C-alpha cells in the first residue's frame, strides 16, 4: 500500500494472517494502527512505515525482524518494540527527530549484556544524534580509531561499532544521477600490529588484517547528524581478536555506493562510488566480554 497518501486508517484485523510476511505502509496517511491488527499478523517479518504521520507504534507481533520508519517526523514513542526479543535485526529511525532515543540505546546495551539469543547474530540501529553512547569505551574523531586490546581478549564474545555521520542529498554537479534508490554501505578495514619488542627489529609487524568488511547497508540521506550502532556476536573478527590480547588494532571506516540498477541496464560505472559530501565525524568501539569463556576457547576453535 506504499504511496496511498489518502489512506488514513488501517482496517482492524480479527483473524490470523498466516501468510503475510512483509507489510509496506510507507508514504500513507496512517496516523494510528490498531494493536489488534498486528496481533493477528503472526508471520510478519518486515514492516515499513517510512514517511507516515504515525506518532506512536502499537504493540508489534513477536515475529517481526525488521522495522523502518524513515522520515516519520511525528514519531515520538517506540517503547513497545523493546520487549520484542526478535526485533533487533534492523531498526531504522532515520530523520525521526522527535523520537526519544535514550530508551532504545539503553535497551540495545542491555540486550547485548543479557546474553539472550540475538537473531542472525547481529543488531543494527540508525538514529538521529551526534553523541556516541557512554558505554562505548573507545572513541575517535574522524574515520579511524586505534586502540590497545585488553589482556582478556580470549573472553571476547562480541564487538559493537558506533559511527556518527552526515549523508546529505547529493550536489547537482555529480557526474551521475543519485538518489535513495542507490544504497550506501558502511565498510571498514582493520589490522592488528605486534606488541613492542615482540619481534626483532624496529618495524612493527602486522599480524592480521582484513579489508572491506561489511558493517551496514541501505543507508538513506539524512538532514542532520545521525549515528549507526552495529553489534556482531562471535563473527570472524571476534575470532581473530581473541588471539591478540595486548596488541594494537586499528579500524578505518568508509562508505561506498552500490549501483545495482546501473549494472542491470548495462551502464559502465566504476566501483566503488563515494559521495563527496558524505562526512564521517566520529567513531566508537565497544568490546563485549563473557567471563564464562575459558582461556583456551580460541585455541580450541582454531
mmCIF file of C-alpha atoms in Angstrom:
data_model
loop_
_atom_site.group_PDB
_atom_site.id
_atom_site.type_symbol
_atom_site.label_atom_id
_atom_site.label_comp_id
_atom_site.label_asym_id
_atom_site.label_seq_id
_atom_site.Cartn_x
_atom_site.Cartn_y
_atom_site.Cartn_z
ATOM 1 C CA UNK A 1 0.000 0.000 0.000
ATOM 2 C CA UNK A 2 3.041 2.257 -0.276
ATOM 3 C CA UNK A 3 2.198 5.695 -1.683
ATOM 4 C CA UNK A 4 -1.518 5.605 -0.888
ATOM 5 C CA UNK A 5 -1.482 9.065 0.682
ATOM 6 C CA UNK A 6 -5.259 9.182 1.178
ATOM 7 C CA UNK A 7 -5.211 6.010 3.261
ATOM 8 C CA UNK A 8 -5.583 7.426 6.779
ATOM 9 C CA UNK A 9 -6.848 4.447 8.765
ATOM 10 C CA UNK A 10 -5.801 0.834 8.894
ATOM 11 C CA UNK A 11 -8.514 -1.819 8.989
ATOM 12 C CA UNK A 12 -8.951 -3.855 12.124
ATOM 13 C CA UNK A 13 -7.978 -7.444 11.530
ATOM 14 C CA UNK A 14 -9.809 -10.046 13.572
ATOM 15 C CA UNK A 15 -8.396 -13.323 12.264
ATOM 16 C CA UNK A 16 -4.866 -14.751 11.932
ATOM 17 C CA UNK A 17 -2.938 -13.840 8.773
ATOM 18 C CA UNK A 18 -0.530 -16.743 8.414
ATOM 19 C CA UNK A 19 0.939 -15.825 5.016
ATOM 20 C CA UNK A 20 1.653 -12.095 5.429
ATOM 21 C CA UNK A 21 5.442 -11.694 5.766
ATOM 22 C CA UNK A 22 6.039 -8.105 4.633
ATOM 23 C CA UNK A 23 3.812 -5.037 5.031
ATOM 24 C CA UNK A 24 4.698 -1.732 3.362
ATOM 25 C CA UNK A 25 2.665 1.284 4.527
ATOM 26 C CA UNK A 26 5.259 3.901 3.542
ATOM 27 C CA UNK A 27 4.005 7.341 2.468
ATOM 28 C CA UNK A 28 0.438 6.659 3.502
ATOM 29 C CA UNK A 29 -1.637 8.981 5.712
ATOM 30 C CA UNK A 30 -1.947 6.456 8.534
ATOM 31 C CA UNK A 31 -1.605 8.043 11.977
ATOM 32 C CA UNK A 32 -2.524 5.062 14.119
ATOM 33 C CA UNK A 33 -2.673 1.305 13.723
ATOM 34 C CA UNK A 34 -4.903 -0.800 15.990
ATOM 35 C CA UNK A 35 -2.890 -3.128 18.199
ATOM 36 C CA UNK A 36 -5.404 -5.862 17.500
ATOM 37 C CA UNK A 37 -4.472 -5.794 13.809
ATOM 38 C CA UNK A 38 -0.800 -6.531 14.401
ATOM 39 C CA UNK A 39 -1.677 -9.143 16.984
ATOM 40 C CA UNK A 40 -3.047 -11.351 14.212
ATOM 41 C CA UNK A 41 -0.078 -10.863 11.828
ATOM 42 C CA UNK A 42 1.619 -13.920 13.273
ATOM 43 C CA UNK A 43 4.170 -14.338 10.438
ATOM 44 C CA UNK A 44 5.118 -10.699 9.822
ATOM 45 C CA UNK A 45 8.895 -10.252 9.417
ATOM 46 C CA UNK A 46 9.326 -6.811 7.847
ATOM 47 C CA UNK A 47 7.334 -3.619 8.471
ATOM 48 C CA UNK A 48 7.886 -0.356 6.569
ATOM 49 C CA UNK A 49 6.307 2.858 7.834
ATOM 50 C CA UNK A 50 8.563 5.381 6.066
ATOM 51 C CA UNK A 51 7.129 8.878 5.697
ATOM 52 C CA UNK A 52 3.915 8.277 7.649
ATOM 53 C CA UNK A 53 2.447 10.707 10.256
ATOM 54 C CA UNK A 54 2.335 7.970 12.904
ATOM 55 C CA UNK A 55 3.127 9.235 16.440
ATOM 56 C CA UNK A 56 3.386 6.025 18.429
ATOM 57 C CA UNK A 57 3.986 2.433 17.496
ATOM 58 C CA UNK A 58 1.420 -0.050 18.764
ATOM 59 C CA UNK A 59 2.279 -3.432 20.183
ATOM 60 C CA UNK A 60 4.002 -5.270 17.355
ATOM 61 C CA UNK A 61 3.999 -9.013 16.603
ATOM 62 C CA UNK A 62 6.835 -11.040 18.176
ATOM 63 C CA UNK A 63 7.712 -12.470 14.749
ATOM 64 C CA UNK A 64 8.996 -9.083 13.476
ATOM 65 C CA UNK A 65 12.670 -8.795 12.448
ATOM 66 C CA UNK A 66 12.988 -5.519 10.567
ATOM 67 C CA UNK A 67 11.363 -2.126 11.169
ATOM 68 C CA UNK A 68 11.989 1.025 9.118
ATOM 69 C CA UNK A 69 10.459 4.435 9.862
ATOM 70 C CA UNK A 70 12.440 6.850 7.655
ATOM 71 C CA UNK A 71 11.159 10.435 7.769
ATOM 72 C CA UNK A 72 8.434 9.830 10.364
ATOM 73 C CA UNK A 73 8.521 13.415 11.619
ATOM 74 C CA UNK A 74 5.802 12.888 14.244
ATOM 75 C CA UNK A 75 7.092 9.631 15.748
ATOM 76 C CA UNK A 76 7.815 10.100 19.454
ATOM 77 C CA UNK A 77 7.454 6.748 21.203
ATOM 78 C CA UNK A 78 8.572 3.254 20.252
ATOM 79 C CA UNK A 79 8.789 1.785 23.736
ATOM 80 C CA UNK A 80 6.552 -1.098 22.682
ATOM 81 C CA UNK A 81 9.235 -2.614 20.452
ATOM 82 C CA UNK A 82 11.845 -3.003 23.188
ATOM 83 C CA UNK A 83 10.083 -6.056 24.587
ATOM 84 C CA UNK A 84 10.202 -7.921 21.268
ATOM 85 C CA UNK A 85 13.130 -10.305 21.573
ATOM 86 C CA UNK A 86 13.483 -10.938 17.830
ATOM 87 C CA UNK A 87 13.205 -7.309 16.663
ATOM 88 C CA UNK A 88 16.858 -6.347 16.671
ATOM 89 C CA UNK A 89 17.991 -7.329 13.192
ATOM 90 C CA UNK A 90 17.397 -3.849 11.721
ATOM 91 C CA UNK A 91 15.841 -0.808 13.420
ATOM 92 C CA UNK A 92 15.997 2.269 11.196
ATOM 93 C CA UNK A 93 14.773 5.625 12.548
ATOM 94 C CA UNK A 94 16.449 7.949 10.027
ATOM 95 C CA UNK A 95 15.136 11.537 10.263
ATOM 96 C CA UNK A 96 12.808 10.732 13.201
ATOM 97 C CA UNK A 97 13.805 13.868 15.102
ATOM 98 C CA UNK A 98 11.070 13.782 17.764
ATOM 99 C CA UNK A 99 11.936 10.249 18.801
ATOM 100 C CA UNK A 100 13.161 9.685 22.358
ATOM 101 C CA UNK A 101 16.251 7.655 21.555
ATOM 102 C CA UNK A 102 17.660 7.135 25.062
ATOM 103 C CA UNK A 103 15.442 4.119 25.893
ATOM 104 C CA UNK A 104 16.416 2.494 22.588
ATOM 105 C CA UNK A 105 20.165 2.945 23.105
ATOM 106 C CA UNK A 106 19.893 1.706 26.698
ATOM 107 C CA UNK A 107 17.803 -1.280 25.585
ATOM 108 C CA UNK A 108 20.389 -2.202 22.966
ATOM 109 C CA UNK A 109 23.124 -2.177 25.613
ATOM 110 C CA UNK A 110 21.046 -4.358 27.930
ATOM 111 C CA UNK A 111 20.236 -6.696 25.056
ATOM 112 C CA UNK A 112 23.940 -7.205 24.377
ATOM 113 C CA UNK A 113 24.826 -7.743 28.042
ATOM 114 C CA UNK A 114 21.878 -10.025 28.798
ATOM 115 C CA UNK A 115 23.263 -12.992 26.953
ATOM 116 C CA UNK A 116 19.889 -13.532 25.246
ATOM 117 C CA UNK A 117 19.880 -15.095 21.819
ATOM 118 C CA UNK A 118 20.260 -12.476 19.071
ATOM 119 C CA UNK A 119 18.589 -13.396 15.753
ATOM 120 C CA UNK A 120 21.110 -13.672 12.908
ATOM 121 C CA UNK A 121 23.882 -12.812 15.396
ATOM 122 C CA UNK A 122 23.694 -9.048 14.953
ATOM 123 C CA UNK A 123 21.947 -5.781 15.785
ATOM 124 C CA UNK A 124 21.725 -2.715 13.541
ATOM 125 C CA UNK A 125 20.102 0.552 14.591
ATOM 126 C CA UNK A 126 20.125 4.018 12.968
ATOM 127 C CA UNK A 127 19.120 7.103 14.970
ATOM 128 C CA UNK A 128 19.417 10.901 14.779
ATOM 129 C CA UNK A 129 22.206 12.139 17.018
ATOM 130 C CA UNK A 130 25.846 13.076 17.273
ATOM 131 C CA UNK A 131 26.909 11.749 20.689
ATOM 132 C CA UNK A 132 28.412 8.289 20.936
ATOM 133 C CA UNK A 133 26.875 6.426 23.927
ATOM 134 C CA UNK A 134 28.961 6.341 27.107
ATOM 135 C CA UNK A 135 29.224 2.553 27.102
ATOM 136 C CA UNK A 136 31.491 2.708 24.056
ATOM 137 C CA UNK A 137 34.838 2.714 25.842
ATOM 138 C CA UNK A 138 36.964 3.552 22.804
ATOM 139 C CA UNK A 139 36.128 6.696 20.807
ATOM 140 C CA UNK A 140 37.848 8.558 17.994
ATOM 141 C CA UNK A 141 37.406 11.689 15.899
ATOM 142 C CA UNK A 142 37.006 11.183 12.175
ATOM 143 C CA UNK A 143 37.007 7.890 10.319
ATOM 144 C CA UNK A 144 39.662 5.845 12.122
ATOM 145 C CA UNK A 145 40.411 4.581 15.617
ATOM 146 C CA UNK A 146 43.445 2.853 17.135
ATOM 147 C CA UNK A 147 43.157 1.012 20.440
ATOM 148 C CA UNK A 148 45.104 -1.353 22.665
ATOM 149 C CA UNK A 149 43.414 -4.710 23.057
ATOM 150 C CA UNK A 150 42.971 -5.764 26.715
ATOM 151 C CA UNK A 151 44.614 -8.823 28.215
ATOM 152 C CA UNK A 152 41.423 -10.907 28.332
ATOM 153 C CA UNK A 153 40.563 -10.997 24.629
ATOM 154 C CA UNK A 154 40.224 -14.782 24.893
ATOM 155 C CA UNK A 155 36.881 -13.990 26.572
ATOM 156 C CA UNK A 156 35.685 -11.668 23.787
ATOM 157 C CA UNK A 157 32.114 -12.542 22.809
ATOM 158 C CA UNK A 158 31.078 -9.714 20.504
ATOM 159 C CA UNK A 159 32.027 -6.295 19.173
ATOM 160 C CA UNK A 160 29.934 -3.157 18.601
ATOM 161 C CA UNK A 161 30.644 -0.103 16.433
ATOM 162 C CA UNK A 162 29.097 3.356 16.541
ATOM 163 C CA UNK A 163 29.557 5.798 13.657
ATOM 164 C CA UNK A 164 28.388 9.428 13.651
ATOM 165 C CA UNK A 165 27.876 10.578 10.072
ATOM 166 C CA UNK A 166 26.187 13.064 7.762
ATOM 167 C CA UNK A 167 24.769 11.840 4.454
ATOM 168 C CA UNK A 168 23.030 14.801 2.773
ATOM 169 C CA UNK A 169 21.423 14.806 -0.632
ATOM 170 C CA UNK A 170 23.978 14.718 -3.479
ATOM 171 C CA UNK A 171 25.010 18.003 -5.057
ATOM 172 C CA UNK A 172 23.775 18.905 -8.530
ATOM 173 C CA UNK A 173 27.262 18.669 -10.049
ATOM 174 C CA UNK A 174 27.553 14.918 -9.504
ATOM 175 C CA UNK A 175 28.640 13.098 -12.696
ATOM 176 C CA UNK A 176 25.728 10.667 -12.403
ATOM 177 C CA UNK A 177 22.208 10.573 -11.016
ATOM 178 C CA UNK A 178 21.994 9.531 -7.379
ATOM 179 C CA UNK A 179 19.056 9.226 -5.017
ATOM 180 C CA UNK A 180 17.883 6.910 -2.270
ATOM 181 C CA UNK A 181 17.420 4.097 -4.773
ATOM 182 C CA UNK A 182 21.203 3.719 -4.629
ATOM 183 C CA UNK A 183 22.102 2.013 -1.337
ATOM 184 C CA UNK A 184 25.029 3.369 0.648
ATOM 185 C CA UNK A 185 27.113 0.855 2.556
ATOM 186 C CA UNK A 186 29.434 1.325 5.522
ATOM 187 C CA UNK A 187 32.552 -0.814 5.493
ATOM 188 C CA UNK A 188 35.784 -0.969 7.452
ATOM 189 C CA UNK A 189 39.355 -2.227 7.250
ATOM 190 C CA UNK A 190 41.326 -3.365 10.270
ATOM 191 C CA UNK A 191 44.814 -4.546 11.085
ATOM 192 C CA UNK A 192 46.486 -5.831 14.257
ATOM 193 C CA UNK A 193 50.098 -4.905 14.956
ATOM 194 C CA UNK A 194 52.617 -6.744 17.102
ATOM 195 C CA UNK A 195 53.465 -5.710 20.646
ATOM 196 C CA UNK A 196 56.598 -3.640 21.236
ATOM 197 C CA UNK A 197 59.571 -5.940 21.423
ATOM 198 C CA UNK A 198 57.631 -8.992 20.337
ATOM 199 C CA UNK A 199 59.586 -9.244 17.079
ATOM 200 C CA UNK A 200 63.203 -8.410 16.271
ATOM 201 C CA UNK A 201 63.887 -5.093 14.563
ATOM 202 C CA UNK A 202 62.429 -1.620 14.838
ATOM 203 C CA UNK A 203 59.481 -2.105 12.493
ATOM 204 C CA UNK A 204 56.114 -3.183 13.796
ATOM 205 C CA UNK A 205 54.723 -6.356 12.287
ATOM 206 C CA UNK A 206 51.132 -6.599 11.033
ATOM 207 C CA UNK A 207 49.843 -9.870 12.469
ATOM 208 C CA UNK A 208 46.443 -9.939 10.783
ATOM 209 C CA UNK A 209 44.491 -7.576 8.536
ATOM 210 C CA UNK A 210 41.280 -7.575 6.542
ATOM 211 C CA UNK A 211 39.690 -5.096 4.130
ATOM 212 C CA UNK A 212 36.155 -4.214 3.024
ATOM 213 C CA UNK A 213 34.398 -5.799 5.997
ATOM 214 C CA UNK A 214 30.648 -5.123 5.736
ATOM 215 C CA UNK A 215 29.211 -3.023 8.551
ATOM 216 C CA UNK A 216 25.770 -1.945 7.343
ATOM 217 C CA UNK A 217 23.981 -1.112 4.112
ATOM 218 C CA UNK A 218 20.962 0.654 2.621
ATOM 219 C CA UNK A 219 21.675 3.919 4.429
ATOM 220 C CA UNK A 220 19.374 6.808 3.481
ATOM 221 C CA UNK A 221 20.068 10.512 3.117
ATOM 222 C CA UNK A 222 19.678 12.416 6.377
ATOM 223 C CA UNK A 223 19.091 16.078 7.153
ATOM 224 C CA UNK A 224 21.500 16.274 10.111
ATOM 225 C CA UNK A 225 23.959 14.168 12.102
ATOM 226 C CA UNK A 226 22.942 10.546 12.588
ATOM 227 C CA UNK A 227 24.563 7.555 14.196
ATOM 228 C CA UNK A 228 24.539 3.894 13.315
ATOM 229 C CA UNK A 229 25.039 1.312 16.046
ATOM 230 C CA UNK A 230 26.077 -2.133 14.896
ATOM 231 C CA UNK A 231 26.767 -5.206 17.036
ATOM 232 C CA UNK A 232 28.146 -8.548 15.857
ATOM 233 C CA UNK A 233 28.141 -11.681 18.008
ATOM 234 C CA UNK A 234 31.064 -14.095 17.613
ATOM 235 C CA UNK A 235 31.832 -13.245 13.988
ATOM 236 C CA UNK A 236 35.145 -13.818 12.214
ATOM 237 C CA UNK A 237 36.574 -10.544 13.557
ATOM 238 C CA UNK A 238 35.877 -11.642 17.135
ATOM 239 C CA UNK A 239 37.643 -14.956 16.500
ATOM 240 C CA UNK A 240 40.719 -13.138 15.183
ATOM 241 C CA UNK A 241 40.893 -10.623 18.033
ATOM 242 C CA UNK A 242 40.688 -13.373 20.673
ATOM 243 C CA UNK A 243 44.227 -14.396 19.753
ATOM 244 C CA UNK A 244 45.841 -10.966 20.077
ATOM 245 C CA UNK A 245 45.447 -9.774 23.662
ATOM 246 C CA UNK A 246 47.633 -6.750 24.376
ATOM 247 C CA UNK A 247 48.243 -5.916 20.722
ATOM 248 C CA UNK A 248 47.244 -2.746 18.898
ATOM 249 C CA UNK A 249 44.342 -2.770 16.459
ATOM 250 C CA UNK A 250 43.349 -0.005 14.024
ATOM 251 C CA UNK A 251 39.909 0.340 12.443
ATOM 252 C CA UNK A 252 39.333 2.528 9.385
ATOM 253 C CA UNK A 253 35.715 3.190 8.354
ATOM 254 C CA UNK A 254 34.401 4.413 4.999
ATOM 255 C CA UNK A 255 31.344 4.318 2.738
ATOM 256 C CA UNK A 256 30.578 3.322 -0.806
ATOM 257 C CA UNK A 257 27.576 3.161 -3.113
ATOM 258 C CA UNK A 258 26.402 0.115 -4.984
ATOM 259 C CA UNK A 259 24.535 0.967 -8.168
ATOM 260 C CA UNK A 260 22.721 -2.284 -8.815
ATOM 261 C CA UNK A 261 20.288 -0.575 -11.198
ATOM 262 C CA UNK A 262 23.108 0.659 -13.422
ATOM 263 C CA UNK A 263 24.532 -2.844 -13.568
ATOM 264 C CA UNK A 264 21.204 -4.292 -14.616
ATOM 265 C CA UNK A 265 20.802 -1.884 -17.536
ATOM 266 C CA UNK A 266 24.381 -2.356 -18.642
ATOM 267 C CA UNK A 267 25.860 1.034 -17.782
ATOM 268 C CA UNK A 268 29.586 1.099 -17.126
ATOM 269 C CA UNK A 269 30.161 2.905 -13.837
ATOM 270 C CA UNK A 270 33.350 2.390 -11.888
ATOM 271 C CA UNK A 271 33.009 0.971 -8.373
ATOM 272 C CA UNK A 272 33.153 1.774 -5.548
ATOM 273 C CA UNK A 273 31.458 5.191 -5.783
ATOM 274 C CA UNK A 274 31.799 7.624 -2.880
ATOM 275 C CA UNK A 275 29.694 10.712 -2.309
ATOM 276 C CA UNK A 276 31.925 13.775 -1.951
ATOM 277 C CA UNK A 277 29.515 15.440 0.516
ATOM 278 C CA UNK A 278 29.464 12.477 2.888
ATOM 279 C CA UNK A 279 31.112 13.124 6.272
ATOM 280 C CA UNK A 280 32.102 10.575 8.900
ATOM 281 C CA UNK A 281 32.547 12.649 12.052
ATOM 282 C CA UNK A 282 33.413 10.200 14.841
ATOM 283 C CA UNK A 283 33.518 6.506 15.682
ATOM 284 C CA UNK A 284 33.423 4.243 18.690
ATOM 285 C CA UNK A 285 34.190 0.610 19.533
ATOM 286 C CA UNK A 286 32.731 -1.495 22.344
ATOM 287 C CA UNK A 287 34.163 -4.897 23.271
ATOM 288 C CA UNK A 288 31.728 -7.319 24.880
ATOM 289 C CA UNK A 289 33.294 -9.983 27.102
ATOM 290 C CA UNK A 290 31.933 -13.197 28.569
ATOM 291 C CA UNK A 291 33.702 -14.163 31.786
ATOM 292 C CA UNK A 292 32.444 -17.720 31.392
ATOM 293 C CA UNK A 293 34.535 -18.294 28.269
ATOM 294 C CA UNK A 294 37.612 -20.412 29.144
ATOM 295 C CA UNK A 295 41.099 -19.118 28.470
ATOM 296 C CA UNK A 296 41.748 -21.752 25.814
ATOM 297 C CA UNK A 297 38.448 -21.324 23.900
ATOM 298 C CA UNK A 298 40.047 -19.580 20.917
ATOM 299 C CA UNK A 299 42.689 -22.274 20.520
ATOM 300 C CA UNK A 300 40.029 -24.971 20.652
ATOM 301 C CA UNK A 301 38.049 -23.248 17.898
ATOM 302 C CA UNK A 302 41.105 -22.898 15.684
#
